[in-house]
Short mmCIF file of C-alpha atoms and ligand atoms in Angstrom, two decimals:
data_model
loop_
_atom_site.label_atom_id
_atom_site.label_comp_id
_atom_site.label_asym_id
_atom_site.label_seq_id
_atom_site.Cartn_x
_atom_site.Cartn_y
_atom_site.Cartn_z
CA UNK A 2 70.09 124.70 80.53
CA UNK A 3 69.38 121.43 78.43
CA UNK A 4 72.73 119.78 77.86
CA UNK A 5 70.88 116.87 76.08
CA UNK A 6 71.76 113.56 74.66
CA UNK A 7 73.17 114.79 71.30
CA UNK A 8 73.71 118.81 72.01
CA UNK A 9 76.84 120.08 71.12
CA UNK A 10 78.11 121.25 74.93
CA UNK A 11 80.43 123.57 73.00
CA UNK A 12 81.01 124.11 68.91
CA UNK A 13 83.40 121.70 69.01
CA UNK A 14 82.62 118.51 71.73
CA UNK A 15 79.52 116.84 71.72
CA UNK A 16 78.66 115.14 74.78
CA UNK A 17 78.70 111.93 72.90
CA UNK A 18 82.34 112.55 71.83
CA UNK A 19 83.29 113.18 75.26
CA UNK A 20 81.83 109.47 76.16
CA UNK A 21 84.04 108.36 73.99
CA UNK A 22 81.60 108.06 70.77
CA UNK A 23 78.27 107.03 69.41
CA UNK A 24 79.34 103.94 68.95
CA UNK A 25 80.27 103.57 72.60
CA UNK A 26 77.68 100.98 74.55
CA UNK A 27 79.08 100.25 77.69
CA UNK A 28 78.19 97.76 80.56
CA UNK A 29 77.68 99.32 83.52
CA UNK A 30 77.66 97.03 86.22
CA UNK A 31 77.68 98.45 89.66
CA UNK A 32 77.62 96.99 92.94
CA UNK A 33 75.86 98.52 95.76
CA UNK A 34 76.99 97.67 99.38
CA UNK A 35 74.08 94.45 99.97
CA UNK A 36 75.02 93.57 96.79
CA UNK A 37 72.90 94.33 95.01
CA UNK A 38 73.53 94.63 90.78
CA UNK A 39 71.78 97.81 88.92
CA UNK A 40 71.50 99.50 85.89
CA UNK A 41 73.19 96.23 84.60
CA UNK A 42 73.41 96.37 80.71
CA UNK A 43 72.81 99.60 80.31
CA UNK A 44 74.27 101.56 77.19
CA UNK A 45 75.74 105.20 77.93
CA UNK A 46 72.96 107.19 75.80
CA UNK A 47 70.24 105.57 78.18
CA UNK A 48 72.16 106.56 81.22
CA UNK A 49 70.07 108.59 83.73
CA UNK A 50 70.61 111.83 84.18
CA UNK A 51 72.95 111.30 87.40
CA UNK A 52 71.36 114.60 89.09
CA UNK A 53 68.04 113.19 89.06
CA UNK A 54 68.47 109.46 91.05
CA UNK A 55 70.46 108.93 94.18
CA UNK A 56 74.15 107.60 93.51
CA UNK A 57 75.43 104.25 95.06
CA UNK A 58 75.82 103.90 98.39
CA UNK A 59 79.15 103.21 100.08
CA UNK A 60 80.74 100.11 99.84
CA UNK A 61 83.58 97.72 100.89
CA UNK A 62 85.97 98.29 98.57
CA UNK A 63 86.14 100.72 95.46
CA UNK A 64 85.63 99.87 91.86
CA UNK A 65 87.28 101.05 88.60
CA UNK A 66 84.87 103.30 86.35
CA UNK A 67 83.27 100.65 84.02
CA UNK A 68 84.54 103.08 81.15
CA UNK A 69 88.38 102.59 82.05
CA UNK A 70 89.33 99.47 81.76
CA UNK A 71 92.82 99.18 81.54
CA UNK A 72 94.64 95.45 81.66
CA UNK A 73 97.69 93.88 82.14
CA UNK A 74 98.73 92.04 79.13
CA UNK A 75 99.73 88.24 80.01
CA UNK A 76 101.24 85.62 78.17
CA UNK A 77 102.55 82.48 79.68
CA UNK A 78 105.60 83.59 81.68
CA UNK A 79 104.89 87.10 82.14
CA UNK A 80 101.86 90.08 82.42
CA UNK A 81 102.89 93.50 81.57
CA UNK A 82 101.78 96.90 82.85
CA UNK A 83 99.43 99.23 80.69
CA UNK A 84 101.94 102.15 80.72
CA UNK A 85 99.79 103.58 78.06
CA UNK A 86 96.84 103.52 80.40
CA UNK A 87 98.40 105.28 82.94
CA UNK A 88 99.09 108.86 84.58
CA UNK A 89 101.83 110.45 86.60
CA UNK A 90 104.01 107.45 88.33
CA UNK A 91 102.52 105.10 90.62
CA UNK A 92 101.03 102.07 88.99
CA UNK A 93 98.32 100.70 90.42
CA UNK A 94 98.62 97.18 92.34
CA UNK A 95 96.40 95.19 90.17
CA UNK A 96 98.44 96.63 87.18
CA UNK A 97 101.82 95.68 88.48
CA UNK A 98 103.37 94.07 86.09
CA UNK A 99 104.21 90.13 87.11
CA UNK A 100 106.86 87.75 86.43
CA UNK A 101 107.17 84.09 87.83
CA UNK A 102 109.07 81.35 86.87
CA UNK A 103 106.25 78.96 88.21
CA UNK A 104 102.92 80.50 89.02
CA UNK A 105 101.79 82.14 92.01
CA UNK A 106 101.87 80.43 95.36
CA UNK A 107 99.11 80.19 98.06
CA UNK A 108 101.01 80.88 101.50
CA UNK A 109 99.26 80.63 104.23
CA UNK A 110 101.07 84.13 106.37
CA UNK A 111 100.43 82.74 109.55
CA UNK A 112 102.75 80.05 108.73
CA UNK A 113 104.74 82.10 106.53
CA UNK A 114 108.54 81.59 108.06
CA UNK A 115 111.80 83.62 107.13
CA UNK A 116 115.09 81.48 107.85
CA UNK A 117 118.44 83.90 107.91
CA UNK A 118 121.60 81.26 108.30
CA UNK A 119 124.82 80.84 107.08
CA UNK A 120 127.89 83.38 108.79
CA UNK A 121 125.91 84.97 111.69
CA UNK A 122 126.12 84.77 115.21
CA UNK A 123 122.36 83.63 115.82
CA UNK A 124 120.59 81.73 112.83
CA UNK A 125 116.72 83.00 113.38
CA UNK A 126 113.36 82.57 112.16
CA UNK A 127 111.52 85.23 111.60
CA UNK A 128 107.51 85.15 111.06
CA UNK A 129 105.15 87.70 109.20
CA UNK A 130 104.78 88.88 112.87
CA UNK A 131 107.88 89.52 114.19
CA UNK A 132 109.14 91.07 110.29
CA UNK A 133 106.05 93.73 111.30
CA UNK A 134 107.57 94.62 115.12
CA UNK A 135 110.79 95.80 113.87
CA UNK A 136 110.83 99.41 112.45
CA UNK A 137 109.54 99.66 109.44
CA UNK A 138 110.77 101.55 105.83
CA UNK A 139 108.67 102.82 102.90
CA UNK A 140 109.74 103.92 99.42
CA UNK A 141 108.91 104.79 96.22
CA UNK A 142 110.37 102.56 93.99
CA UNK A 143 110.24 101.59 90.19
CA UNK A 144 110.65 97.18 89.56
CA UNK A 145 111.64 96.43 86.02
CA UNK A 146 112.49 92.87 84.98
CA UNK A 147 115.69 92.59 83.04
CA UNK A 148 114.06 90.99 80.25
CA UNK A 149 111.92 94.02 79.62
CA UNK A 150 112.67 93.48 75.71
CA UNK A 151 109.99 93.92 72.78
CA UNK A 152 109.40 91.22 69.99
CA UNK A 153 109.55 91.57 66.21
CA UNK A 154 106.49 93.95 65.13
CA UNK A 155 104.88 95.56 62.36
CA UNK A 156 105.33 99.14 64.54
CA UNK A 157 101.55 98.44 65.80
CA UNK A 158 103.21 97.57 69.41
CA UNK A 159 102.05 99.93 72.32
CA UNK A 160 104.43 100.82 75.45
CA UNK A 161 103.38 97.98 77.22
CA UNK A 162 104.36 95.35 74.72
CA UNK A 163 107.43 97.72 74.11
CA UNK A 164 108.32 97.76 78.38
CA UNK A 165 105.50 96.97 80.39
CA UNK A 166 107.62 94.82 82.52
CA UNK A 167 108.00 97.81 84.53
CA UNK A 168 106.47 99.27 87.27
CA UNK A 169 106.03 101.24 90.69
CA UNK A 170 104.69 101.34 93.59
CA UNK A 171 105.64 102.12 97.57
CA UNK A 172 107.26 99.60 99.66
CA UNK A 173 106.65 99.13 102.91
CA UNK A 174 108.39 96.63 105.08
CA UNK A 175 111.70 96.11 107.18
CA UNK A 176 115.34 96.72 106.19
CA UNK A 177 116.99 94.09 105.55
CA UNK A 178 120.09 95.54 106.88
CA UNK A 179 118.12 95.63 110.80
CA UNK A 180 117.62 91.57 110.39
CA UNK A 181 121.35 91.18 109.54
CA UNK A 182 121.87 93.38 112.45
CA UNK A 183 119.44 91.06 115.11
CA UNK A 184 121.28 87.79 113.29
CA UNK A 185 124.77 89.29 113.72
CA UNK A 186 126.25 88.79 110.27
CA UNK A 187 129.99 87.88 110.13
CA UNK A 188 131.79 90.39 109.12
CA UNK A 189 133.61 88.47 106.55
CA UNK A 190 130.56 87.80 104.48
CA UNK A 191 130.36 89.28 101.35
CA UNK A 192 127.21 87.55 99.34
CA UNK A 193 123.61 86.54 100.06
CA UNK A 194 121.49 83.90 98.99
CA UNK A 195 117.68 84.84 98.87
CA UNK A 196 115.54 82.08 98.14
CA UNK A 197 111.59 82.00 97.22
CA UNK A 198 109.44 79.36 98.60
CA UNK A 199 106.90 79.39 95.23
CA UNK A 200 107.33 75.93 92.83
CA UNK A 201 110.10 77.67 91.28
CA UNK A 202 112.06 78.08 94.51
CA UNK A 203 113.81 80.82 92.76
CA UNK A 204 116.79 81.50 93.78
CA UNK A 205 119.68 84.16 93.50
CA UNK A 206 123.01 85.37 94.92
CA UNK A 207 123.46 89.20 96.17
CA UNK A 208 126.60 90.96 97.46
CA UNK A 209 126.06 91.88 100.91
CA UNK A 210 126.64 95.70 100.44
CA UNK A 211 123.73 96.02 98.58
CA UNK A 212 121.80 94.21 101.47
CA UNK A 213 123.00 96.46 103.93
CA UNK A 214 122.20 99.91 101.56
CA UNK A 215 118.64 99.87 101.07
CA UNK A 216 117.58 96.30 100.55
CA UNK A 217 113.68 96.20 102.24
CA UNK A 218 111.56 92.49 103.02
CA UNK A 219 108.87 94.44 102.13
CA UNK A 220 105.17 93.16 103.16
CA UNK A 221 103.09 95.70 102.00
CA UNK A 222 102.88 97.56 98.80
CA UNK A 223 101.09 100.82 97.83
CA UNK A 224 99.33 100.80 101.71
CA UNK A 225 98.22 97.81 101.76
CA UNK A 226 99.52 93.82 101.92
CA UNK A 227 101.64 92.84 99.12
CA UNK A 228 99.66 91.25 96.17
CA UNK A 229 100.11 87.50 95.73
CA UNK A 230 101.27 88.14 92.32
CA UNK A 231 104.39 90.75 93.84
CA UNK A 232 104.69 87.85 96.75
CA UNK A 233 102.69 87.85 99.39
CA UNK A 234 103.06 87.91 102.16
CA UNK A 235 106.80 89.47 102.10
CA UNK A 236 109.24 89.63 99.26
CA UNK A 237 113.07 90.90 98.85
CA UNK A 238 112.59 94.53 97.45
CA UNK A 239 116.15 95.88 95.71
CA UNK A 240 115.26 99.39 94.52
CA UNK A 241 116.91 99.80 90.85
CA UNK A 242 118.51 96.52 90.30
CA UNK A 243 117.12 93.86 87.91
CA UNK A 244 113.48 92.36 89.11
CA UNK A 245 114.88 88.85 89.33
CA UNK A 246 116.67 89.67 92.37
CA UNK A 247 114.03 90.94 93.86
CA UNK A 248 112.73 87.21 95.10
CA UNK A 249 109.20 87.08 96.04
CA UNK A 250 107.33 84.53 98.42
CA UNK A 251 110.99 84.88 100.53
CA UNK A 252 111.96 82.03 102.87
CA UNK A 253 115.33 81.81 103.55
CA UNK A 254 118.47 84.18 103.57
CA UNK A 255 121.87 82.28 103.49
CA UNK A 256 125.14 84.39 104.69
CA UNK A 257 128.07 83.11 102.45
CA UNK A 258 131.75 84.45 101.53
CA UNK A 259 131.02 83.81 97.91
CA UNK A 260 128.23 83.95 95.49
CA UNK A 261 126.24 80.76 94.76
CA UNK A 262 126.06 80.12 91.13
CA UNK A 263 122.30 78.91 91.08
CA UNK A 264 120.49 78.11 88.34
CA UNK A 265 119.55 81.42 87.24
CA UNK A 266 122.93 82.65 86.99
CA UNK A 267 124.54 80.01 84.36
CA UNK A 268 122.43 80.07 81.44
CA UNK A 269 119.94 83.08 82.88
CA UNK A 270 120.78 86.40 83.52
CA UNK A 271 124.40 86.45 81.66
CA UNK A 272 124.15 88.76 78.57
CA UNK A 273 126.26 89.28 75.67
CA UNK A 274 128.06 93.07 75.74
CA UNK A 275 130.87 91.97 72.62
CA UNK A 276 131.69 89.66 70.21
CA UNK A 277 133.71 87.49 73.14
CA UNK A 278 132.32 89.18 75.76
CA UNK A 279 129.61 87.78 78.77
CA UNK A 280 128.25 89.70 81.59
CA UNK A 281 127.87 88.12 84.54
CA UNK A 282 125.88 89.27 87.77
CA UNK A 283 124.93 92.67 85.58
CA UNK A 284 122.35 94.35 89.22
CA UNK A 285 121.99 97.49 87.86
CA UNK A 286 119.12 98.63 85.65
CA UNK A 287 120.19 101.32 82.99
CA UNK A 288 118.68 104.46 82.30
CA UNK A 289 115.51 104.29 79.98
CA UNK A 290 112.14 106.25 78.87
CA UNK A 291 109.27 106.45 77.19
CA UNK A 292 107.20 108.41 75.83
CA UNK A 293 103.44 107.24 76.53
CA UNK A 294 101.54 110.32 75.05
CA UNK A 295 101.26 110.00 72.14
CA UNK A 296 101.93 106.06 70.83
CA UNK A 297 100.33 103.44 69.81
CA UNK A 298 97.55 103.24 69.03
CA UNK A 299 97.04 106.49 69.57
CA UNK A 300 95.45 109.25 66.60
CA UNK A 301 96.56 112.39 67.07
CA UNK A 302 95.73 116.27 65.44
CA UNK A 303 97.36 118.45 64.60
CA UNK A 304 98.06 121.26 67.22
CA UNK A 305 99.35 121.80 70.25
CA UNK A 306 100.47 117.76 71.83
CA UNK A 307 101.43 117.61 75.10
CA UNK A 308 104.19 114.82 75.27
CA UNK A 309 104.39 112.66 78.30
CA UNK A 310 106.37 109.70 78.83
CA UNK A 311 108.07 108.12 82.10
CA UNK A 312 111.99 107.88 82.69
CA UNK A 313 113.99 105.67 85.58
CA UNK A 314 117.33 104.93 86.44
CA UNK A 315 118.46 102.02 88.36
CA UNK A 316 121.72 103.79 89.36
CA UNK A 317 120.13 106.97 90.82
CA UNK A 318 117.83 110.22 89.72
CA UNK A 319 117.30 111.16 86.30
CA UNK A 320 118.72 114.56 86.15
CA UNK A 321 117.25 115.03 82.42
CA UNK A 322 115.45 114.37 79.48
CA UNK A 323 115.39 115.28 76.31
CA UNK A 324 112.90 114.88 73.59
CA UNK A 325 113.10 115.43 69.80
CA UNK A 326 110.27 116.08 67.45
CA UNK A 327 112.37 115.72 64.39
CA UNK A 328 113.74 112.31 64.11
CA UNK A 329 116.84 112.79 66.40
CA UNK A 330 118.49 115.74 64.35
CA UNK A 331 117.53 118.77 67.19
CA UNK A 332 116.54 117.82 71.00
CA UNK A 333 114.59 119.37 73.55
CA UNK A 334 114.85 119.27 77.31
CA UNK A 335 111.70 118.15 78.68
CA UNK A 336 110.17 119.42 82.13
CA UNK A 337 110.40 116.91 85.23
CA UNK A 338 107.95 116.34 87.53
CA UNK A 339 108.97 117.19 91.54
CA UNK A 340 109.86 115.33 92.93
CA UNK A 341 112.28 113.55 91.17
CA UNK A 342 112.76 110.41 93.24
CA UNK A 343 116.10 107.95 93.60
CA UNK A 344 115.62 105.08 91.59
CA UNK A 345 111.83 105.55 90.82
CA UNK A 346 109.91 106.42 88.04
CA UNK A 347 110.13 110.02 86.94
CA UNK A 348 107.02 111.87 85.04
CA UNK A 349 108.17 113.97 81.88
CA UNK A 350 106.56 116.75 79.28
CA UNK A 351 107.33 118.76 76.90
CA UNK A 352 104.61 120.82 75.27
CA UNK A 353 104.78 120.65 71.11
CA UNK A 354 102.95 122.15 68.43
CA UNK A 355 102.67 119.73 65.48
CA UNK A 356 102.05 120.97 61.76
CA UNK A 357 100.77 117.95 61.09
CA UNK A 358 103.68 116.60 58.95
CA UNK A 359 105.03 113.28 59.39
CA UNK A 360 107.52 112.65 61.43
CA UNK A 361 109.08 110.89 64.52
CA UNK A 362 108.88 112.08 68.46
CA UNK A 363 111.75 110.52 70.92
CA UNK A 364 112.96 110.59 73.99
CA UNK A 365 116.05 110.20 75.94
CA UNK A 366 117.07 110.19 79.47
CA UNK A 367 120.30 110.99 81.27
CA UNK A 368 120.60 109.91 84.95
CA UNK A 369 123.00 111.45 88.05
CA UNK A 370 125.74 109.81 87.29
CA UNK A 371 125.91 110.99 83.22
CA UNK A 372 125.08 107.56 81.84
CA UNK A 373 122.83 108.54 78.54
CA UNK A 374 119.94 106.63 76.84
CA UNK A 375 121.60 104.45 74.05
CA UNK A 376 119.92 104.69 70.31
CA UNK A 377 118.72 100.76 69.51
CA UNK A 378 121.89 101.11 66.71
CA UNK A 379 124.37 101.47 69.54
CA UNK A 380 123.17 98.84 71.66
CA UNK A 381 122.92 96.33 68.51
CA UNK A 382 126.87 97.36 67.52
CA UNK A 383 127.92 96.60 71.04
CA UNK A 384 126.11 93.69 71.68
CA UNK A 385 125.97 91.93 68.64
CA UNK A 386 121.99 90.44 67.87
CA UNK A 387 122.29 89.19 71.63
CA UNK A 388 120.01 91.75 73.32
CA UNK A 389 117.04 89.83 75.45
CA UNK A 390 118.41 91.44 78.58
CA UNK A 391 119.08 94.95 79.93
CA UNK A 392 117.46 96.22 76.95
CA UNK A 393 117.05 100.20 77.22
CA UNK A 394 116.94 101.68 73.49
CA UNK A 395 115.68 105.31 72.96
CA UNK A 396 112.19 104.41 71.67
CA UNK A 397 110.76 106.51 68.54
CA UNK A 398 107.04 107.21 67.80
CA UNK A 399 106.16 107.63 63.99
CA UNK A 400 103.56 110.31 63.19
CA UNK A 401 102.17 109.31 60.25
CA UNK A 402 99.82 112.62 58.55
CA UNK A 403 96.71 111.16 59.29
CA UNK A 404 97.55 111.40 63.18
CA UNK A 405 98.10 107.77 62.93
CA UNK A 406 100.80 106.79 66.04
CA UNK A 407 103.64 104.10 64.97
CA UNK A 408 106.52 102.60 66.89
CA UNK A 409 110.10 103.16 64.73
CA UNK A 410 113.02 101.73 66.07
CA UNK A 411 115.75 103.76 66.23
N1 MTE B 502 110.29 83.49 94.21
C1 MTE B 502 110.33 84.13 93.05
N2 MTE B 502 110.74 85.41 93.03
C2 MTE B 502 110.79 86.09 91.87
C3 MTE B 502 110.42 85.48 90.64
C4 MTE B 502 109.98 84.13 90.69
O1 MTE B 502 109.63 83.52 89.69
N3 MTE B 502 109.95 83.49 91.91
N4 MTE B 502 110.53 86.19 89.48
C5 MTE B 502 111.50 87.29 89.49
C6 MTE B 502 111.45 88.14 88.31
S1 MTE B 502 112.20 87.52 86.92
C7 MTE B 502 110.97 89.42 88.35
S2 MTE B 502 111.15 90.44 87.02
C8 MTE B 502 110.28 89.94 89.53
C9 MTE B 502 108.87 90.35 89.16
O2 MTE B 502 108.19 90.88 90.26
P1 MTE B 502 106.65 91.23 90.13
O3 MTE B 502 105.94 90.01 89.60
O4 MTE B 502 106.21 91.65 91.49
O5 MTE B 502 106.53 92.35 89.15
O6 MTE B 502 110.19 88.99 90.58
C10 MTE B 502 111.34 88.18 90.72
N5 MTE B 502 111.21 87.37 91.91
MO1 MO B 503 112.44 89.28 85.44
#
């Protein structure tokens, strides 16, 4: 059978319209093992027929199609995650989102050094060597920086720009919890100081309990090293709390009775929760969600929608969420992906028929321990106009009746 160039492959889908239309002219650029470039420049409607000429030959390392080419979105202190890009719940490395306070350092890992001092028995130094001979953790976690806020818009503003400063991916490294074990931590301690050895030498206290839980030095990430840009070669991994503490490029771990007061926790990582009221050394990451599919800049028609979207909880599992298709007044629960995962990222659906009328899709999760998804109204009265970190509001999709996709604030 001919499924030519412009042949309808059913009544409906054209086999241009599944390229993603006539206009479409993409640059295919592939890379054979020797290295050598073909069918360079080539637009889609002169693509061979792919059952007629031999494919490429194996290489080194894989490649993205050249017709998805999903990007992280920088600007100068931050990158942020294509969440609208994206399926089911592990982001791809070179799409973690990235935050550093100044730039990403080149460290050589066979000089790379660990220091853990302060109240313990043995002050040690640990290299990327002995980190790997000690047994070894993975987990699925999501990372979310606590300024994971959204500017003023014109509701043209896509999940990413909305919270793309989160991510996930597997950890792999040691606990941290075994090291304080080998170092013999006093058993009067009660904080941590993890320092970073990039120019920012970043810096930040942690109560020891949450070193012992499930605190990782991780060194690998999704199977393989850890990325420069997530701090190679071995970082401070704290599933669910804010990304900050989470220092990368770590070289030293101080054992103390009290917590440090650095830098970043005067005028940084305080936030406003009253009109006379400052948070202080505020871990946790709240509840939040999003739904992905559909928003901007989506179109949509009218029909059935399948709407997808991503929850996580720093404080546990989400055990639900619920979407409305009518602007908050009625709610829906939405199905969860298994298996829903401590402190990670959690896939959602919920299968809608829409009439084609305008109106606005939401979502809203509720994690284990009952703490619910506030409305951007209830985190503004609380908070006053102070809101640049821990920022979680239930995030609303406009459908506009020509399938046009807005962000509303709720
Ligand atoms: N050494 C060091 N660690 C750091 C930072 C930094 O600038 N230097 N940034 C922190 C911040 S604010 C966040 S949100 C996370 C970001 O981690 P990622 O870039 O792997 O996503 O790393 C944290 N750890
Ligand atoms: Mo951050």
């Amino acid at each position: 059978m001919d499924i030519g160039k412009d042949k309808p492959l059913s009544g409906r889908i054209s086999r241009r319209k599944l390229l993603g239309g006539a206009a479409t002219a993409a640059v295919v650029l592939v890379q054979t093992a020797t290295g050598k470039a073909f069918q360079a420049g080539v637009s889609v409607a002169e693509l061979d027929d792919p059952t007629k000429i031999p494919g490429v030959l194996p290489g080194t390392v894989g490649t993205r199609s050249s017709f998805e080419q999903p990007v992280k979105k920088p600007s100068p202190t931050s990158s942020r995650t294509p969440l609208q890009d994206l399926y089911g719940t592990l982001t791809p490395s070179d799409l973690h989102y990235e935050r550093h306070h100044g730039g990403v350092p080149a460290i050589d890992p066979a000089k790379f050094e660990l220091v853990i001092h302060g109240m313990v028995e043995r002050p040690m130094v640990f290299t990327l060597a002995d980190l790997k001979r000690f047994p070894s953790v993975s987990r699925l976690a999501f990372l979310e920086c606590s300024g994971n806020y959204r500017g003023a818009n014109d509701g043209k503003i896509t999940p990413q720009d909305i919270c793309g400063l989160t991510s996930q991916s597997e950890w792999t490294g040691v606990a941290l919890s075994t090291l304080f074990r080998e170092v013999g931590v006093s058993e009067k301690a009660t904080w941590f100081l993890a320092e970073g050895g990039d120019a920012a030498v970043m810096t930040r206290s942690v109560p020891m309990s949450k070193g012992w839980k499930d605190a990782i030095i991780a060194y690998a990430q999704n199977g393989e090293a850890v990325r420069p840009e997530q701090g190679y070669p071995a970082r401070l991994f704290l599933p669910g709390w804010e990304g900050n503490t989470s220092i990368k490029w770590i070289r030293r771990i101080e054992i103390s009775d009290q917590p440090f007061m650095t830098r970043e926790e005067t005028s940084k990582y305080t936030e406003q929760v009253g009109p006379a009221k400052i948070r202080q050394f505020s871990f946790t990451m709240d509840a939040r969600s999003i739904i992905t599919y559909p928003s901007y800049p989506a179109r949509v028609e009218k029909g059935w929608i399948e709407i997808r979207g991503i929850a996580w909880s720093g404080r546990g599992k989400i055990s639900r969420v619920e979407v409305s298709t009518d602007a908050g007044k009625s709610w829906h629960l939405a199905a969860l992906q298994e298996p829903v995962l401590d402190k990670s990222l959690t896939a959602f659906r919920y299968l809608w028929q829409w009439n084609g009328g305008p109106t606005e899709i939401m979502s809203r999760a509720v994690d284990e321990t009952g703490y619910v998804q506030p409305f951007y109204k209830q985190l503004l009265a609380a908070r006053g106009g102070n809101m640049g970190y821990h920022f979680n509001p239930v995030t609303a999709w406009y459908l506009q009746s020509d399938g046009q996709v807005l962000f509303r604030s709720t």
